[in-house]
Short mmCIF file of C-alpha atoms and ligand atoms in Angstrom, two decimals:
data_model
loop_
_atom_site.label_atom_id
_atom_site.label_comp_id
_atom_site.label_asym_id
_atom_site.label_seq_id
_atom_site.Cartn_x
_atom_site.Cartn_y
_atom_site.Cartn_z
CA VAL A 1241 33.03 76.20 53.99
CA LEU A 1242 35.73 73.63 53.94
CA GLY A 1243 34.40 71.61 51.07
CA ASP A 1244 31.45 71.20 48.74
CA SER A 1245 30.82 68.09 46.62
CA GLU A 1246 29.19 70.20 43.88
CA VAL A 1247 31.84 73.00 43.79
CA PRO A 1248 35.50 72.64 42.49
CA ARG A 1249 38.21 72.88 45.20
CA ALA A 1250 39.53 76.07 43.67
CA ARG A 1251 36.29 77.96 44.13
CA ILE A 1252 35.84 76.92 47.76
CA PRO A 1253 37.53 80.05 49.33
CA SER A 1254 35.02 82.24 47.40
CA ILE A 1255 31.93 80.59 48.91
CA GLU A 1256 30.24 82.70 51.59
CA SER A 1257 30.13 81.50 55.09
CA HIS A 1258 27.47 78.92 56.02
CA ARG A 1259 27.76 79.50 59.71
CA HIS A 1260 24.33 81.04 59.96
CA ARG A 1261 22.39 78.69 57.77
CA PRO A 1262 19.37 77.55 59.96
CA GLU A 1263 20.37 73.79 59.77
CA VAL A 1264 24.03 74.58 60.67
CA GLU A 1265 22.98 76.64 63.63
CA GLN A 1266 20.60 73.99 64.79
CA ALA A 1267 23.46 71.35 64.45
CA PHE A 1268 25.74 73.47 66.47
CA ALA A 1269 23.01 74.09 69.05
CA SER A 1270 21.41 70.69 69.30
CA GLY A 1271 23.64 68.20 67.45
CA ARG A 1272 21.28 67.91 64.38
CA GLY A 1273 19.56 70.36 62.12
CA SER A 1274 17.37 70.35 59.03
CA ALA A 1275 15.74 72.90 56.75
CA THR A 1276 14.22 73.21 53.24
CA ARG A 1277 14.78 76.22 51.02
CA LEU A 1278 15.77 77.47 47.60
CA SER A 1279 19.48 76.83 47.07
CA ASP A 1280 21.47 79.98 46.26
CA THR A 1281 24.06 77.88 44.49
CA ILE A 1282 21.94 75.66 42.18
CA HIS A 1283 18.47 77.35 42.43
CA VAL A 1284 16.33 74.32 43.31
CA ARG A 1285 14.37 73.60 46.42
CA LEU A 1286 16.53 71.39 48.64
CA LEU A 1287 16.31 69.59 51.93
CA TYR A 1288 19.28 70.23 54.10
CA VAL A 1289 20.29 68.05 56.95
CA ALA A 1290 23.32 68.97 59.10
CA ALA A 1291 25.21 67.13 61.88
CA PRO A 1292 28.53 67.79 63.71
CA MET A 1293 31.46 65.47 62.89
CA LYS A 1294 34.03 64.10 65.36
CA ASN A 1295 36.47 66.90 64.50
CA GLY A 1296 33.96 69.65 65.43
CA ALA A 1297 33.15 70.64 61.91
CA ILE A 1298 29.58 70.37 60.61
CA ALA A 1299 28.67 68.06 57.70
CA ARG A 1300 25.64 68.94 55.66
CA VAL A 1301 23.93 66.92 53.01
CA ALA A 1302 21.38 68.32 50.66
CA LEU A 1303 18.79 66.46 48.56
CA PRO A 1304 16.46 68.03 46.01
CA LEU A 1305 12.89 68.02 47.47
CA VAL A 1306 11.61 66.33 44.21
CA GLU A 1307 13.42 63.27 45.15
CA VAL A 1308 12.21 63.41 48.68
CA GLU A 1309 8.69 63.76 47.47
CA ARG A 1310 9.27 60.80 45.06
CA ALA A 1311 10.43 58.70 47.96
CA GLU A 1312 7.51 59.79 50.12
CA ALA A 1313 5.10 59.00 47.20
CA ALA A 1314 6.64 55.55 46.92
CA ILE A 1315 6.22 55.00 50.69
CA ARG A 1316 2.55 56.22 50.52
CA ARG A 1317 1.91 53.81 47.66
CA SER A 1318 3.32 50.95 49.53
CA LEU A 1319 1.34 51.92 52.52
CA LEU A 1320 -1.94 52.08 50.40
CA VAL A 1321 -1.22 48.75 48.80
CA ALA A 1322 -0.49 47.29 52.23
CA SER A 1323 -3.73 48.83 53.66
CA ILE A 1324 -5.84 47.46 50.80
CA LEU A 1325 -4.25 44.06 51.13
CA ALA A 1326 -4.86 44.14 54.90
CA LEU A 1327 -8.51 45.21 54.35
CA VAL A 1328 -9.09 42.43 51.79
CA LEU A 1329 -7.45 39.91 54.17
CA ALA A 1330 -9.62 41.19 57.02
CA ALA A 1331 -12.78 40.98 54.86
CA VAL A 1332 -12.00 37.35 53.77
CA MET A 1333 -11.16 36.34 57.31
CA SER A 1334 -14.30 37.90 58.68
CA LEU A 1335 -16.38 36.16 55.92
CA VAL A 1336 -14.82 32.85 56.81
CA ILE A 1337 -15.36 33.35 60.52
CA ALA A 1338 -18.91 34.62 59.92
CA HIS A 1339 -19.65 31.51 57.73
CA PHE A 1340 -18.45 29.11 60.39
CA THR A 1341 -20.20 30.99 63.16
CA SER A 1342 -23.47 31.17 61.24
CA ARG A 1343 -23.31 27.52 60.40
CA ALA A 1344 -22.88 26.72 64.07
CA ILE A 1345 -25.79 28.94 65.00
CA GLY A 1346 -27.81 27.33 62.17
CA ASP A 1347 -27.04 23.90 63.66
CA LEU A 1348 -28.09 25.03 67.09
CA THR A 1349 -31.33 26.63 65.73
CA HIS A 1350 -32.02 23.37 63.90
CA VAL A 1351 -31.63 21.30 67.11
CA ALA A 1352 -33.69 23.83 69.14
CA ASN A 1353 -36.53 23.71 66.48
CA ALA A 1354 -36.41 19.91 66.37
CA MET A 1355 -36.73 19.76 70.16
CA ALA A 1356 -39.61 22.37 70.10
CA ARG A 1357 -41.38 19.86 67.61
CA GLY A 1358 -40.76 17.04 70.05
CA ASP A 1359 -37.93 15.34 68.13
CA PHE A 1360 -35.20 14.73 70.59
CA ASP A 1361 -32.96 12.69 68.33
CA ALA A 1362 -31.38 15.72 66.54
CA ARG A 1363 -27.89 16.72 67.67
CA ALA A 1364 -25.81 19.84 66.86
CA LYS A 1365 -22.49 17.85 67.31
CA LEU A 1366 -20.31 21.00 67.62
CA SER A 1367 -16.69 20.08 68.52
CA GLY A 1368 -14.88 23.36 68.87
CA ALA A 1369 -13.68 24.94 72.08
CA ASP A 1370 -15.58 28.22 71.67
CA GLU A 1371 -18.77 29.28 73.57
CA LEU A 1372 -21.09 28.37 70.70
CA SER A 1373 -19.69 24.81 70.79
CA ASP A 1374 -20.26 24.73 74.57
CA LEU A 1375 -23.84 25.88 73.98
CA GLY A 1376 -24.21 23.13 71.35
CA ARG A 1377 -22.94 20.45 73.73
CA ALA A 1378 -25.28 21.67 76.39
CA LEU A 1379 -28.22 21.58 73.93
CA ASP A 1380 -27.21 18.01 72.84
CA GLN A 1381 -27.13 16.93 76.41
CA LEU A 1382 -30.53 18.44 77.07
CA ALA A 1383 -31.95 16.73 74.08
CA GLY A 1384 -30.53 13.43 75.19
CA SER A 1385 -31.84 13.55 78.71
CA LEU A 1386 -35.19 14.83 77.44
CA SER A 1387 -35.25 11.86 75.04
CA VAL A 1388 -34.60 9.45 77.88
CA THR A 1389 -37.41 11.07 80.00
CA MET A 1390 -39.84 11.19 77.09
CA GLN A 1391 -39.32 7.57 76.08
CA PRO A 1392 -41.69 5.97 78.65
CA LEU A 1393 -44.22 8.77 78.12
CA ARG A 1394 -44.22 8.29 74.45
CA ALA A 1395 -44.57 4.48 74.79
CA GLU A 1396 -47.56 5.03 77.03
CA ARG A 1397 -49.12 7.54 74.65
CA ASP A 1398 -48.52 5.20 71.63
CA ARG A 1399 -50.14 2.33 73.54
CA VAL A 1400 -53.27 4.35 74.40
CA GLU A 1401 -53.41 5.58 70.79
CA ARG A 1402 -53.02 2.05 69.45
CA ILE A 1403 -55.72 0.66 71.79
CA LEU A 1404 -58.05 3.56 70.84
CA SER A 1405 -57.52 3.23 67.09
CA GLY A 1406 -57.94 -0.61 67.34
CA MET A 1407 -61.25 -0.27 69.08
CA GLN A 1408 -64.35 -0.95 66.93
CA GLU A 1409 -66.36 1.16 69.34
CA GLY A 1410 -66.37 4.93 68.74
CA VAL A 1411 -64.97 7.06 71.46
CA LEU A 1412 -65.74 10.80 72.00
CA LEU A 1413 -64.18 12.97 74.68
CA ILE A 1414 -65.86 16.16 75.74
CA ASP A 1415 -63.78 18.66 77.70
CA ALA A 1416 -64.83 20.80 80.66
CA SER A 1417 -66.06 23.58 78.38
CA GLY A 1418 -68.43 21.11 76.77
CA ARG A 1419 -66.54 20.91 73.47
CA VAL A 1420 -65.29 17.83 71.57
CA ALA A 1421 -61.66 17.35 72.65
CA PHE A 1422 -61.03 14.02 70.83
CA VAL A 1423 -62.72 11.52 68.48
CA THR A 1424 -61.44 8.09 67.40
CA ALA A 1425 -61.14 7.10 63.73
CA ALA A 1426 -63.84 4.51 64.25
CA LEU A 1427 -66.35 7.15 65.41
CA ARG A 1428 -65.39 9.43 62.64
CA GLN A 1429 -66.16 6.67 60.18
CA MET A 1430 -69.26 5.58 61.97
CA LEU A 1431 -70.82 9.09 61.91
CA LEU A 1432 -68.98 10.32 58.71
CA LEU A 1433 -67.46 13.19 60.78
CA GLY A 1434 -64.73 15.43 59.38
CA ALA A 1435 -61.48 16.13 61.20
CA ASP A 1436 -62.90 19.56 61.99
CA CYS A 1437 -65.28 18.25 64.59
CA VAL A 1438 -62.70 18.75 67.33
CA GLY A 1439 -63.49 22.06 69.03
CA LYS A 1440 -67.21 22.07 68.23
CA THR A 1441 -69.99 21.17 70.67
CA PRO A 1442 -71.32 17.60 70.31
CA PHE A 1443 -74.50 18.95 68.75
CA GLU A 1444 -72.65 21.08 66.21
CA ALA A 1445 -70.57 18.03 65.39
CA ILE A 1446 -73.20 15.31 65.26
CA HIS A 1447 -76.53 17.16 65.03
CA ASN A 1448 -78.48 14.72 67.23
CA ASP A 1449 -80.99 15.88 69.97
CA GLU A 1450 -80.95 12.56 71.83
CA LEU A 1451 -77.17 12.62 72.10
CA GLU A 1452 -77.34 16.27 73.25
CA GLY A 1453 -79.89 15.15 75.87
CA LEU A 1454 -77.60 12.36 77.11
CA VAL A 1455 -74.60 14.74 77.32
CA GLU A 1456 -76.68 17.28 79.26
CA GLY A 1457 -78.08 14.59 81.57
CA ALA A 1458 -74.63 13.24 82.29
CA HIS A 1459 -73.35 16.74 82.94
CA ALA A 1460 -76.20 17.70 85.22
CA THR A 1461 -76.48 14.43 87.24
CA GLY A 1462 -72.84 13.30 87.21
CA ALA A 1463 -74.22 9.85 86.42
CA THR A 1464 -73.77 7.57 83.38
CA GLN A 1465 -76.45 7.95 80.66
CA ALA A 1466 -77.19 5.40 78.04
CA ALA A 1467 -79.54 5.10 75.02
CA GLU A 1468 -79.84 3.67 71.58
CA LEU A 1469 -79.75 6.32 68.89
CA GLU A 1470 -81.22 6.04 65.45
CA LEU A 1471 -79.15 8.09 62.97
CA ALA A 1472 -80.65 8.86 59.60
CA GLY A 1473 -78.71 10.35 56.69
CA LEU A 1474 -76.24 9.02 54.24
CA LYS A 1475 -75.40 5.94 56.33
CA PRO A 1476 -78.33 5.10 58.56
CA ARG A 1477 -77.06 3.54 61.77
CA ARG A 1478 -78.30 2.35 65.23
CA LEU A 1479 -75.82 3.18 67.89
CA LEU A 1480 -75.75 2.23 71.50
CA VAL A 1481 -74.33 5.22 73.36
CA ARG A 1482 -72.98 5.45 76.92
CA VAL A 1483 -72.05 8.91 78.25
CA VAL A 1484 -69.82 8.63 81.37
CA PRO A 1485 -68.67 11.62 83.47
CA LEU A 1486 -64.87 11.51 83.92
CA VAL A 1487 -63.55 11.23 87.45
CA GLY A 1488 -60.90 13.77 88.65
CA GLU A 1489 -59.54 16.90 87.07
CA PRO A 1490 -59.93 18.15 84.43
CA THR A 1491 -63.56 17.36 84.35
CA GLY A 1492 -65.21 16.04 81.15
CA LEU A 1493 -67.41 13.40 79.60
CA LEU A 1494 -66.53 10.27 77.73
CA ALA A 1495 -69.06 8.95 75.24
CA VAL A 1496 -68.62 5.46 73.84
CA PHE A 1497 -70.59 4.42 70.77
CA VAL A 1498 -71.23 0.82 69.83
CA ASP A 1499 -72.69 0.21 66.33
CA VAL A 1500 -75.55 -2.22 66.73
CA THR A 1501 -76.94 -1.78 63.24
CA ASP A 1502 -75.90 -5.22 62.11
CA ILE A 1503 -76.96 -6.93 65.38
CA ARG A 1504 -80.35 -5.28 65.17
CA ARG A 1505 -80.66 -6.28 61.53
CA LEU A 1506 -79.78 -9.86 62.31
CA GLU A 1507 -82.23 -9.87 65.23
CA SER A 1508 -84.96 -8.59 62.93
CA MET A 1509 -84.02 -11.16 60.26
CA ARG A 1510 -84.22 -13.89 62.93
CA ARG A 1511 -87.67 -12.68 63.94
CA ASP A 1512 -88.81 -12.56 60.43
CA PHE A 1513 -87.44 -16.01 59.82
CA VAL A 1514 -89.27 -17.43 62.78
CA ALA A 1515 -92.48 -15.68 61.67
CA ASN A 1516 -92.08 -16.89 58.14
CA ALA A 1517 -91.28 -20.45 59.10
CA SER A 1518 -94.20 -20.67 61.49
CA HIS A 1519 -96.42 -19.23 58.76
CA GLU A 1520 -95.14 -21.73 56.22
CA LEU A 1521 -95.57 -24.63 58.65
CA ARG A 1522 -99.01 -23.54 59.77
CA THR A 1523 -100.47 -23.72 56.34
CA PRO A 1524 -99.89 -27.38 55.61
CA VAL A 1525 -100.69 -28.34 59.26
CA THR A 1526 -104.05 -26.52 59.12
CA ALA A 1527 -104.70 -28.20 55.76
CA VAL A 1528 -103.87 -31.64 57.16
CA ARG A 1529 -106.07 -30.96 60.32
CA SER A 1530 -109.07 -29.83 58.39
CA ALA A 1531 -108.73 -32.62 55.82
CA ALA A 1532 -108.48 -35.18 58.61
CA GLU A 1533 -111.63 -33.83 60.29
CA THR A 1534 -113.50 -33.78 57.05
CA LEU A 1535 -112.11 -37.27 56.27
CA ARG A 1536 -113.58 -38.54 59.50
CA PHE A 1537 -116.95 -37.20 58.46
CA ALA A 1538 -116.57 -38.49 54.85
CA MET A 1539 -115.62 -41.93 55.92
CA GLU A 1540 -118.99 -42.22 57.64
CA ASN A 1541 -121.17 -40.45 55.12
CA ASP A 1542 -119.31 -40.28 51.77
CA PRO A 1543 -116.58 -42.91 51.43
CA GLU A 1544 -116.08 -41.96 47.80
CA ALA A 1545 -114.87 -38.53 48.77
CA ALA A 1546 -112.53 -39.97 51.36
CA GLY A 1547 -109.85 -40.55 48.77
CA HIS A 1548 -109.77 -36.91 47.87
CA PHE A 1549 -109.11 -35.83 51.49
CA LEU A 1550 -106.46 -38.52 51.90
CA GLU A 1551 -104.78 -37.08 48.88
CA ILE A 1552 -104.85 -33.58 50.46
CA ILE A 1553 -103.40 -34.97 53.67
CA GLU A 1554 -100.66 -36.83 51.75
CA ARG A 1555 -99.72 -33.74 49.68
CA ASN A 1556 -99.51 -31.48 52.70
CA ALA A 1557 -97.64 -34.02 54.67
CA GLU A 1558 -95.23 -34.16 51.85
CA ARG A 1559 -94.89 -30.44 51.81
CA LEU A 1560 -94.35 -30.39 55.54
CA GLN A 1561 -91.59 -33.03 54.96
CA HIS A 1562 -89.91 -30.83 52.34
CA LEU A 1563 -90.12 -27.74 54.47
CA VAL A 1564 -88.71 -29.46 57.57
CA GLU A 1565 -85.93 -31.01 55.43
CA ASP A 1566 -85.04 -27.68 53.82
CA LEU A 1567 -85.14 -25.94 57.16
CA LEU A 1568 -82.86 -28.59 58.64
CA ASP A 1569 -80.48 -28.38 55.70
CA LEU A 1570 -80.33 -24.59 56.00
CA SER A 1571 -79.67 -24.61 59.67
CA ARG A 1572 -77.01 -27.28 59.29
CA ILE A 1573 -75.19 -25.29 56.51
CA GLU A 1574 -75.51 -22.09 58.39
CA SER A 1575 -74.23 -23.49 61.65
CA HIS A 1576 -71.34 -25.13 59.71
CA GLU A 1577 -72.45 -28.54 60.81
CA TYR A 1578 -72.76 -29.45 57.13
CA ARG A 1579 -69.05 -30.46 56.73
CA LEU A 1580 -67.80 -30.26 53.12
CA THR A 1581 -65.35 -32.84 52.00
CA PHE A 1582 -63.50 -31.50 49.01
CA GLY A 1583 -61.95 -33.81 46.49
CA ALA A 1584 -60.88 -33.90 42.74
CA HIS A 1585 -63.92 -35.01 40.81
CA GLU A 1586 -64.90 -35.01 37.15
CA ILE A 1587 -67.94 -32.86 36.52
CA ALA A 1588 -69.56 -34.86 33.74
CA PRO A 1589 -70.61 -37.94 35.74
CA LEU A 1590 -71.93 -35.82 38.71
CA VAL A 1591 -74.11 -33.72 36.27
CA ALA A 1592 -75.24 -36.89 34.45
CA ARG A 1593 -76.34 -38.51 37.77
CA VAL A 1594 -78.44 -35.50 38.76
CA ILE A 1595 -79.97 -35.13 35.26
CA ASP A 1596 -80.98 -38.81 35.47
CA LEU A 1597 -83.00 -38.10 38.54
CA PHE A 1598 -84.98 -35.50 36.67
CA ARG A 1599 -85.35 -37.23 33.42
CA GLU A 1600 -88.81 -38.54 33.91
CA ARG A 1601 -90.18 -35.23 35.29
CA ALA A 1602 -88.69 -33.41 32.29
CA GLU A 1603 -90.14 -35.85 29.82
CA LYS A 1604 -93.56 -35.45 31.48
CA LYS A 1605 -93.37 -31.74 30.85
CA ARG A 1606 -91.74 -32.32 27.47
CA ILE A 1607 -88.83 -30.15 28.54
CA ARG A 1608 -85.50 -31.02 26.81
CA LEU A 1609 -83.12 -31.45 29.75
CA THR A 1610 -79.49 -31.86 28.49
CA ALA A 1611 -75.89 -31.60 29.74
CA ASP A 1612 -73.23 -29.57 27.82
CA VAL A 1613 -70.03 -30.58 29.58
CA PRO A 1614 -66.85 -30.86 27.45
CA ALA A 1615 -64.76 -33.85 28.14
CA GLU A 1616 -61.46 -31.96 28.41
CA LEU A 1617 -62.52 -29.85 31.30
CA GLY A 1618 -60.52 -31.82 33.90
CA PRO A 1619 -61.44 -32.48 37.54
CA ALA A 1620 -62.93 -29.76 39.75
CA ARG A 1621 -62.17 -29.26 43.46
CA VAL A 1622 -65.57 -29.95 44.92
CA ASP A 1623 -67.66 -31.69 47.52
CA PRO A 1624 -69.90 -34.01 45.40
CA ARG A 1625 -72.85 -34.10 47.86
CA ALA A 1626 -73.07 -30.19 48.02
CA PHE A 1627 -72.56 -29.87 44.22
CA GLU A 1628 -75.33 -32.41 43.54
CA GLN A 1629 -77.70 -30.62 45.98
CA VAL A 1630 -77.00 -27.26 44.21
CA LEU A 1631 -77.64 -28.75 40.80
CA THR A 1632 -80.77 -30.57 42.14
CA ASN A 1633 -82.30 -27.32 43.41
CA LEU A 1634 -81.46 -25.30 40.31
CA ILE A 1635 -82.79 -27.98 37.89
CA ASP A 1636 -85.83 -28.56 40.11
CA ASN A 1637 -86.62 -24.75 39.91
CA ALA A 1638 -85.91 -24.67 36.13
CA LEU A 1639 -88.32 -27.53 35.58
CA LYS A 1640 -90.90 -26.26 38.00
CA TYR A 1641 -91.18 -22.68 36.59
CA SER A 1642 -90.58 -23.38 32.92
CA PRO A 1643 -93.64 -24.09 30.73
CA GLU A 1644 -93.85 -27.20 28.51
CA ARG A 1645 -91.60 -27.70 25.41
CA THR A 1646 -88.82 -25.42 26.65
CA THR A 1647 -85.14 -26.40 27.26
CA VAL A 1648 -82.95 -26.68 30.36
CA VAL A 1649 -79.17 -27.08 29.79
CA VAL A 1650 -76.58 -27.72 32.42
CA ARG A 1651 -73.48 -26.22 30.98
CA ALA A 1652 -69.75 -26.33 32.13
CA ARG A 1653 -67.05 -24.18 30.67
CA ALA A 1654 -63.31 -23.73 31.44
CA THR A 1655 -62.68 -20.27 32.87
CA GLU A 1656 -60.32 -18.42 35.17
CA ARG A 1657 -60.79 -17.16 38.71
CA ARG A 1658 -58.18 -14.85 40.31
CA GLY A 1659 -55.76 -15.86 37.57
CA LYS A 1660 -56.22 -19.62 38.25
CA PRO A 1661 -58.03 -22.13 35.99
CA ALA A 1662 -61.60 -22.79 37.08
CA ILE A 1663 -64.85 -24.34 35.78
CA ARG A 1664 -67.96 -22.30 35.46
CA LEU A 1665 -71.33 -24.13 35.85
CA SER A 1666 -74.55 -22.71 34.51
CA VAL A 1667 -78.16 -24.01 34.63
CA VAL A 1668 -79.86 -22.27 31.68
CA ASP A 1669 -83.59 -22.41 31.08
CA THR A 1670 -85.79 -20.87 28.41
CA GLY A 1671 -88.67 -20.31 30.96
CA PRO A 1672 -90.52 -17.20 31.95
CA GLY A 1673 -87.57 -15.34 33.40
CA ILE A 1674 -87.58 -13.20 36.57
CA GLU A 1675 -88.18 -9.40 36.70
CA GLU A 1676 -85.15 -7.51 37.61
CA ARG A 1677 -86.55 -5.99 40.78
CA HIS A 1678 -86.72 -9.44 42.36
CA LEU A 1679 -83.11 -10.46 41.60
CA PRO A 1680 -81.40 -8.78 44.55
CA ARG A 1681 -83.65 -10.57 47.07
CA LEU A 1682 -84.06 -13.91 45.24
CA PHE A 1683 -81.64 -15.83 47.48
CA GLU A 1684 -83.30 -14.62 50.74
CA ARG A 1685 -85.08 -17.23 52.82
CA PHE A 1686 -88.73 -17.64 51.92
CA TYR A 1687 -88.46 -15.00 49.14
CA ARG A 1688 -90.63 -15.90 46.24
CA VAL A 1689 -91.62 -14.03 43.11
CA ASP A 1690 -95.15 -15.54 43.12
CA THR A 1691 -95.94 -17.08 46.49
CA GLY A 1692 -99.21 -18.79 45.40
CA ARG A 1693 -97.57 -20.42 42.32
CA SER A 1694 -94.51 -21.50 44.30
CA ARG A 1695 -96.63 -23.22 46.95
CA GLU A 1696 -98.87 -24.81 44.30
CA LEU A 1697 -95.85 -26.28 42.67
CA GLY A 1698 -94.52 -27.67 46.06
CA GLY A 1699 -91.92 -24.91 46.55
CA THR A 1700 -90.71 -24.02 50.06
CA GLY A 1701 -89.06 -20.69 49.19
CA LEU A 1702 -85.80 -22.06 50.69
CA GLY A 1703 -84.26 -23.72 47.66
CA LEU A 1704 -82.13 -20.74 46.35
CA SER A 1705 -81.19 -19.82 49.97
CA ILE A 1706 -79.71 -23.26 50.31
CA VAL A 1707 -78.00 -22.92 46.83
CA LYS A 1708 -76.47 -19.59 47.90
CA HIS A 1709 -75.02 -20.98 51.09
CA LEU A 1710 -73.66 -24.08 49.44
CA CYS A 1711 -72.08 -22.16 46.59
CA ASP A 1712 -70.39 -19.84 49.10
CA ALA A 1713 -68.99 -22.91 50.84
CA LEU A 1714 -67.96 -24.40 47.53
CA GLY A 1715 -65.97 -21.30 46.78
CA GLY A 1716 -67.85 -19.36 44.05
CA PRO A 1717 -70.80 -17.18 44.70
CA ILE A 1718 -74.05 -17.95 42.91
CA GLN A 1719 -75.02 -15.40 40.19
CA VAL A 1720 -78.30 -14.99 38.29
CA GLU A 1721 -79.07 -13.39 34.92
CA SER A 1722 -82.62 -13.34 33.70
CA THR A 1723 -84.66 -11.81 30.93
CA VAL A 1724 -88.45 -11.83 31.32
CA GLY A 1725 -89.85 -13.95 28.49
CA SER A 1726 -86.65 -15.55 27.37
CA GLY A 1727 -85.20 -17.44 30.42
CA THR A 1728 -82.99 -17.58 33.43
CA THR A 1729 -79.37 -18.55 33.98
CA PHE A 1730 -77.95 -19.42 37.36
CA SER A 1731 -74.10 -19.73 37.43
CA PHE A 1732 -71.34 -20.51 39.91
CA THR A 1733 -67.63 -21.32 39.67
CA LEU A 1734 -65.54 -24.16 40.96
CA ALA A 1735 -61.73 -24.30 41.20
CA ARG A 1736 -59.96 -26.79 38.92
CA ALA A 1737 -58.59 -29.54 41.07
CA ASP A 1738 -55.07 -29.87 39.45
CA ASP A 1739 -54.28 -26.36 40.33
CA ALA A 1740 -55.81 -26.14 43.77
CA ALA A 1741 -54.85 -27.80 47.06
CA VAL A 1742 -57.34 -30.63 47.29
P1 ADP B 799 -89.19 -22.05 45.80
O1 ADP B 799 -89.19 -23.18 46.66
O2 ADP B 799 -90.37 -21.13 45.81
O3 ADP B 799 -88.86 -22.46 44.30
P2 ADP B 799 -86.60 -20.95 45.70
O4 ADP B 799 -85.80 -20.28 46.69
O5 ADP B 799 -86.02 -22.16 45.05
O6 ADP B 799 -87.96 -21.16 46.24
O7 ADP B 799 -86.83 -19.87 44.54
C1 ADP B 799 -87.34 -18.58 44.88
C2 ADP B 799 -88.18 -17.98 43.78
O8 ADP B 799 -87.39 -17.65 42.64
C3 ADP B 799 -89.20 -18.92 43.27
O9 ADP B 799 -90.36 -18.83 44.12
C4 ADP B 799 -89.42 -18.44 41.89
O10 ADP B 799 -90.42 -17.43 41.85
C5 ADP B 799 -88.14 -17.86 41.43
N1 ADP B 799 -87.39 -18.79 40.56
C6 ADP B 799 -86.38 -19.63 41.02
N2 ADP B 799 -85.90 -20.30 39.82
C7 ADP B 799 -86.54 -19.84 38.82
C8 ADP B 799 -86.46 -20.11 37.39
N3 ADP B 799 -85.57 -21.02 36.90
N4 ADP B 799 -87.23 -19.42 36.57
C9 ADP B 799 -88.22 -18.54 37.01
N5 ADP B 799 -88.25 -18.23 38.39
C10 ADP B 799 -87.51 -18.85 39.29
#
């Protein structure tokens, strides 16, 4: 041993030879050697490393293992911290990447779902350079080209739908399996069908044997079948139905329903009207004829009685005249030939003029006929001729049906109609009143509460019908209130002239 950093120079010659220490031998043999063992000199475990120097001697360093282990532990700690940091970083990065990827997939799924629903306006709008963005762009392109292709198809479908929903006629489509494939809203409303009728057989949906017969007939013969169905139930209807076999594939039947309830009702009303009018006319005509025949006989044999028959002829001729005049008025009003000329008119003078015409008749019956029209009402928007006719008919009825010593008042009051100032006119009598069951039909042509009494008093049964039509034309519907035993009030409303376009 030439020197030792831990041993004083004087003691060096007494140190034993280190030539055969394993690390020294290794250093001689292979240029580098190392070993760990308990040191003889200082009695601690040491790590020895030996290497030859330029001069051929061997240099050896020794480090206590405790320090080596400390250094190792420090390295391991650093490695652990670095690994944890790397793991956290990797986790964060994968979370971020997963977030962006799943968002892109979400966008793609959204577009795909929208397309499946038929909405081709949705776009993923992915802008990256990865495969997902490529897929997104491909999907956007697909949606775009489908949207262009679908446009005319949709327009066609919408047009057909609009035509069908605008049709008043009901349409029912029966598919090849004999089940309801489609119904229009009009038909659902006509037959009060629920949305669940699609998929049922026509009989299950509509419960009508006749319709079932038509469907079967059209199916069996391949020819159009038509009939008029009478439907009872909540909303009784008369429907004209045509069941047409569809040409081409897929096969099926198309049933078209036309609601003729109103047409048939009007036809029956017209028939009734003609029958009523003929009947009304026949009675006075027959009376005139038989009175004329008897008159001829009376003139020869009983000149005194002749006057009586002349009177019958006169009275019936007058009645005929009233009837024909009322019928003509009604027909003119209904066919809109009776042109109304609206103007701004004060109500009071119009009412006074009509009352004057009836004054004598009222006095004869001792009925107090008065006007109650406040001066400050202002002008009404009215056609004076129609107004006077309405008042005439109402006052005529009040005088006709009220007993002696009662009162009839024509009353006018300021009111409002649809938020605008208006004038309400009423003809109020204290006569016998009308039973409630007659009120809904009172304004029908030829409707009378007591036919015999009306005829006897010269009534035609058309007066209130004319009043109703004229009031509708004047703008306010006629209304009636009546209490048996205490009297009847007929009322209607006119617009105030200063607030309406005259
Ligand atoms: P008519 O020519 O028979 O009077 P209207 O159409 O004018 O026909 O009236 C119909 C029916 O209404 C009359 O027959 C009568 O029975 C009843 N009526 C109308 N006005 C009154 C009234 N003021 N009081 C009682 N009954 C009335």
